[in-house]
Structure formats: structure tokens, C-alpha cells
PDB file of C-alpha atoms in Angstrom:
ATOM      1  CA  MET A  54      17.262  22.660 -45.621  1.00 69.00           C
ATOM      2  CA  HIS A  55      14.794  22.246 -48.505  1.00 78.00           C
ATOM      3  CA  ARG A  56      13.708  18.719 -50.000  1.00 76.00           C
ATOM      4  CA  GLN A  57      15.282  20.210 -53.497  1.00 75.00           C
ATOM      5  CA  ASP A  58      18.512  20.798 -51.811  1.00 85.00           C
ATOM      6  CA  LEU A  59      18.748  17.152 -49.946  1.00 85.00           C
ATOM      7  CA  GLU A  60      17.806  15.805 -54.035  1.00 86.00           C
ATOM      8  CA  ALA A  61      20.211  17.458 -55.206  1.00 89.00           C
ATOM      9  CA  MET A  62      23.023  16.053 -52.801  1.00 89.00           C
ATOM     10  CA  ASP A  63      24.890  12.837 -54.394  1.00 92.00           C
ATOM     11  CA  PHE A  64      25.069   9.685 -51.822  1.00 91.00           C
ATOM     12  CA  GLU A  65      28.105  10.262 -49.774  1.00 93.00           C
ATOM     13  CA  GLU A  66      26.790  13.904 -48.893  1.00 92.00           C
ATOM     14  CA  LEU A  67      23.614  12.065 -47.917  1.00 92.00           C
ATOM     15  CA  TRP A  68      25.033   9.441 -45.711  1.00 93.00           C
ATOM     16  CA  LEU A  69      27.532  12.130 -44.073  1.00 93.00           C
ATOM     17  CA  LEU A  70      24.135  14.181 -43.413  1.00 93.00           C
ATOM     18  CA  HIS A  71      22.585  10.580 -42.250  1.00 93.00           C
ATOM     19  CA  GLU A  72      25.411   9.923 -39.872  1.00 95.00           C
ATOM     20  CA  GLU A  73      26.003  13.858 -38.146  1.00 95.00           C
ATOM     21  CA  LEU A  74      21.889  13.339 -37.909  1.00 95.00           C
ATOM     22  CA  THR A  75      22.050   9.782 -36.194  1.00 96.00           C
ATOM     23  CA  LYS A  76      24.897  11.296 -34.009  1.00 96.00           C
ATOM     24  CA  ILE A  77      22.941  14.412 -33.092  1.00 96.00           C
ATOM     25  CA  LEU A  78      19.968  12.366 -32.075  1.00 96.00           C
ATOM     26  CA  ALA A  79      21.615   9.990 -29.810  1.00 96.00           C
ATOM     27  CA  GLU A  80      22.850  12.712 -27.681  1.00 97.00           C
ATOM     28  CA  LYS A  81      19.786  14.332 -27.404  1.00 97.00           C
ATOM     29  CA  ILE A  82      18.272  10.812 -26.600  1.00 96.00           C
ATOM     30  CA  THR A  83      20.730  10.345 -23.450  1.00 96.00           C
ATOM     31  CA  ALA A  84      20.447  13.718 -22.533  1.00 96.00           C
ATOM     32  CA  GLU A  85      16.507  13.464 -22.793  1.00 96.00           C
ATOM     33  CA  LYS A  86      16.517  10.107 -20.813  1.00 96.00           C
ATOM     34  CA  ARG A  87      19.355  11.094 -17.915  1.00 96.00           C
ATOM     35  CA  GLU A  88      17.044  14.429 -17.172  1.00 95.00           C
ATOM     36  CA  LEU A  89      13.967  11.720 -16.847  1.00 95.00           C
ATOM     37  CA  GLU A  90      15.939   9.584 -14.939  1.00 93.00           C
ATOM     38  CA  LYS A  91      16.925  12.321 -12.351  1.00 93.00           C
ATOM     39  CA  ARG A  92      13.076  13.592 -12.132  1.00 92.00           C
ATOM     40  CA  LEU A  93      12.187   9.917 -11.521  1.00 91.00           C
ATOM     41  CA  ALA A  94      14.885   9.980  -8.652  1.00 90.00           C
ATOM     42  CA  GLN A  95      13.180  12.901  -7.412  1.00 89.00           C
ATOM     43  CA  LEU A  96       9.577  11.159  -7.128  1.00 88.00           C
ATOM     44  CA  ASN A  97      10.830   8.503  -5.646  1.00 86.00           C
ATOM     45  CA  GLN A  98      13.113   9.941  -2.697  1.00 80.00           C
ATOM     46  CA  PRO A  99      11.045   8.276   0.205  1.00 70.00           C
ATOM     47  CA  ASP A 100      11.407  11.692   2.386  1.00 62.00           C
ATOM     48  CA  GLN A 101      10.041  13.846  -0.285  1.00 50.00           C
ATOM     49  CA  PHE A 102       6.619  15.255   1.972  1.00 54.00           C
ATOM     50  CA  GLY A 103       9.312  15.542   4.984  1.00 52.00           C
ATOM     51  CA  GLY A 104       8.212  15.777   8.702  1.00 48.00           C
ATOM     52  CA  PRO A 105       7.321  12.662  10.966  1.00 48.00           C
ATOM     53  CA  GLU A 106       4.422  11.067   8.223  1.00 48.00           C
ATOM     54  CA  GLY A 107       7.246   9.926   5.625  1.00 45.00           C
ATOM     55  CA  GLU A 108       8.955   8.127   8.907  1.00 47.00           C
ATOM     56  CA  ALA A 109       6.903   7.249  10.926  1.00 48.00           C
ATOM     57  CA  THR A 110       5.490   4.607   8.185  1.00 50.00           C
ATOM     58  CA  GLY A 111       8.337   2.666   7.889  1.00 51.00           C
ATOM     59  CA  THR A 112       8.170   1.347   4.646  1.00 50.00           C
ATOM     60  CA  GLY A 113      11.046   2.174   1.988  1.00 54.00           C
ATOM     61  CA  PRO A 114      10.811   1.946  -1.905  1.00 63.00           C
ATOM     62  CA  SER A 115      11.365  -1.484  -1.814  1.00 76.00           C
ATOM     63  CA  GLN A 116       8.269  -2.920   0.379  1.00 82.00           C
ATOM     64  CA  PRO A 117       4.819  -2.440  -1.126  1.00 86.00           C
ATOM     65  CA  PRO A 118       2.018  -0.552   1.121  1.00 87.00           C
ATOM     66  CA  ARG A 119       0.221  -2.752   3.721  1.00 85.00           C
ATOM     67  CA  ARG A 120      -3.020  -4.160   1.728  1.00 85.00           C
ATOM     68  CA  LYS A 121      -6.907  -2.566   3.971  1.00 86.00           C
ATOM     69  CA  TYR A 122      -8.298  -4.948   6.265  1.00 83.00           C
ATOM     70  CA  PRO A 123     -12.445  -4.658   6.431  1.00 85.00           C
ATOM     71  CA  LYS A 124     -13.341  -4.040   9.636  1.00 86.00           C
ATOM     72  CA  VAL A 125     -14.120  -7.285  12.326  1.00 86.00           C
ATOM     73  CA  VAL A 126     -17.299  -6.637  13.994  1.00 90.00           C
ATOM     74  CA  PRO A 127     -17.152  -7.881  18.007  1.00 91.00           C
ATOM     75  CA  LYS A 128     -18.244 -11.301  19.118  1.00 92.00           C
ATOM     76  CA  TYR A 129     -17.992 -11.696  22.487  1.00 93.00           C
ATOM     77  CA  PHE A 130     -18.757  -8.486  24.776  1.00 91.00           C
ATOM     78  CA  ASN A 131     -18.691  -8.290  28.673  1.00 91.00           C
ATOM     79  CA  PRO A 132     -21.673  -8.120  30.648  1.00 90.00           C
ATOM     80  CA  LEU A 133     -20.243  -6.030  33.622  1.00 90.00           C
ATOM     81  CA  LYS A 134     -19.175  -3.335  30.853  1.00 91.00           C
ATOM     82  CA  PRO A 135     -21.210  -4.252  27.623  1.00 88.00           C
ATOM     83  CA  THR A 136     -18.639  -1.089  26.159  1.00 90.00           C
ATOM     84  CA  GLU A 137     -16.153  -3.933  26.183  1.00 91.00           C
ATOM     85  CA  THR A 138     -16.027  -6.151  22.891  1.00 92.00           C
ATOM     86  CA  TRP A 139     -13.546  -8.661  21.589  1.00 92.00           C
ATOM     87  CA  SER A 140     -14.152  -9.980  18.110  1.00 91.00           C
ATOM     88  CA  GLY A 141     -12.723 -13.039  18.977  1.00 90.00           C
ATOM     89  CA  ARG A 142      -9.102 -12.356  16.992  1.00 89.00           C
ATOM     90  CA  GLY A 143      -5.903 -11.814  18.790  1.00 90.00           C
ATOM     91  CA  LYS A 144      -5.036 -11.978  22.069  1.00 93.00           C
ATOM     92  CA  GLN A 145      -8.215 -12.500  24.683  1.00 93.00           C
ATOM     93  CA  PRO A 146      -9.067  -9.881  26.675  1.00 94.00           C
ATOM     94  CA  ARG A 147      -8.264  -9.761  30.588  1.00 94.00           C
ATOM     95  CA  TRP A 148     -11.781  -9.617  31.230  1.00 93.00           C
ATOM     96  CA  LEU A 149     -12.394 -12.367  29.035  1.00 94.00           C
ATOM     97  CA  VAL A 150      -9.512 -14.380  30.694  1.00 94.00           C
ATOM     98  CA  ALA A 151     -10.395 -13.940  34.164  1.00 93.00           C
ATOM     99  CA  ALA A 152     -13.808 -15.032  33.551  1.00 92.00           C
ATOM    100  CA  LEU A 153     -13.242 -18.197  31.384  1.00 93.00           C
ATOM    101  CA  GLN A 154     -10.499 -19.080  34.920  1.00 94.00           C
ATOM    102  CA  SER A 155     -13.307 -18.767  37.398  1.00 93.00           C
ATOM    103  CA  GLY A 156     -15.315 -21.407  35.343  1.00 93.00           C
ATOM    104  CA  HIS A 157     -17.314 -19.330  32.691  1.00 91.00           C
ATOM    105  CA  THR A 158     -17.628 -20.578  28.762  1.00 92.00           C
ATOM    106  CA  LEU A 159     -16.586 -18.465  25.877  1.00 90.00           C
ATOM    107  CA  GLU A 160     -20.259 -19.398  24.945  1.00 91.00           C
ATOM    108  CA  GLU A 161     -21.666 -17.103  26.921  1.00 90.00           C
ATOM    109  CA  PHE A 162     -20.318 -13.943  26.415  1.00 91.00           C
ATOM    110  CA  ARG A 163     -21.348 -13.836  22.734  1.00 92.00           C
ATOM    111  CA  ILE A 164     -23.101 -11.676  20.977  1.00 89.00           C
ATOM    112  CA  ARG A 165     -26.069 -12.599  19.284  1.00 86.00           C
ATOM    113  CA  GLU A 166     -26.828 -12.531  15.687  1.00 76.00           C
ATOM    114  CA  ASN A 167     -29.959 -10.177  16.554  1.00 69.00           C
ATOM    115  CA  GLY A 168     -28.293  -7.772  18.391  1.00 49.00           C
ATOM    116  CA  GLU A 169     -29.110  -9.066  22.062  1.00 50.00           C
ATOM    117  CA  ALA A 170     -26.727 -10.470  24.600  1.00 48.00           C
ATOM    118  CA  SER A 171     -26.777 -13.392  25.898  1.00 46.00           C
ATOM    119  CA  ASN A 172     -29.692 -14.442  28.639  1.00 48.00           C
ATOM    120  CA  ARG A 173     -27.659 -16.127  30.848  1.00 47.00           C
ATOM    121  CA  ASN A 174     -25.583 -13.349  33.626  1.00 48.00           C
ATOM    122  CA  ALA A 175     -21.641 -14.162  33.677  1.00 45.00           C
ATOM    123  CA  GLY A 176     -22.718 -13.317  37.127  1.00 47.00           C
ATOM    124  CA  GLY A 177     -24.554 -16.433  37.556  1.00 44.00           C
ATOM    125  CA  HIS A 178     -22.917 -19.322  36.599  1.00 43.00           C
ATOM    126  CA  GLU A 179     -24.086 -22.614  37.681  1.00 41.00           C
ATOM    127  CA  HIS A 180     -22.070 -26.006  37.974  1.00 37.00           C
TER     128      HIS A 180
END
């Protein structure tokens, strides 16, 4: 339709055309919205990746992802096995519990700031 055709129409014809256009536009908008919602639902499916990865997390769409925590530096070490360390958080390791029960103090196992271990030997504690 050309602009001249629209200008030649009387008010009633234009109003009917307007109503028809509004109805068609509303139907197209509704169909487009339905299509977008269907695509969004497909994207939000928890098992979209499949396999054990999607199931192992246990986080559904209602749960936010866990935040990342910084790496914790160890503060205590086992003098008998220096590779065994403890950050001071959570449950105390068995080697530390056993040493504390035998009379040692927690400070004896502390890792020094400059990277050197305590001068005291955990096996030769005097009290």
C-alpha cells in the first residue's frame, strides 16, 4: 500500500485498518514471546550438558553457584613428616592431636614467617 492510498481512505477505513494491524501485531508479538520463552526454557535445563558433570554439582537453577575461596596458606607442620601441614582451619589432623595430647603446644608446630620451621624439636619437649 502506498502513502497516497492511505491518504485517500476515509476515517472509518483507516480505523478498521488500524484495528486489523493492531490485532495482527498482537498475535505476532505473542507468538514471538512464546518462541523466546521456549528457547529460554531449553537454555535453563540443568541436564543440558548431560553426563555426570551436570549431576555432580547438585546445584539446581534455584541455587546460586558457590563462590571461590582463596587458597589458605599452611600455618602448622608435622616435624616428623614436614610435608604434612595444617592451615589452622577445620578439624585438627591426627598427628597434631596426638602431639597435643602428649604435652606439646600448638606453637611448637607453627611455620615461621620466613619459611623456617620452629627451632624446637617436637620430640624433645621439656616441661
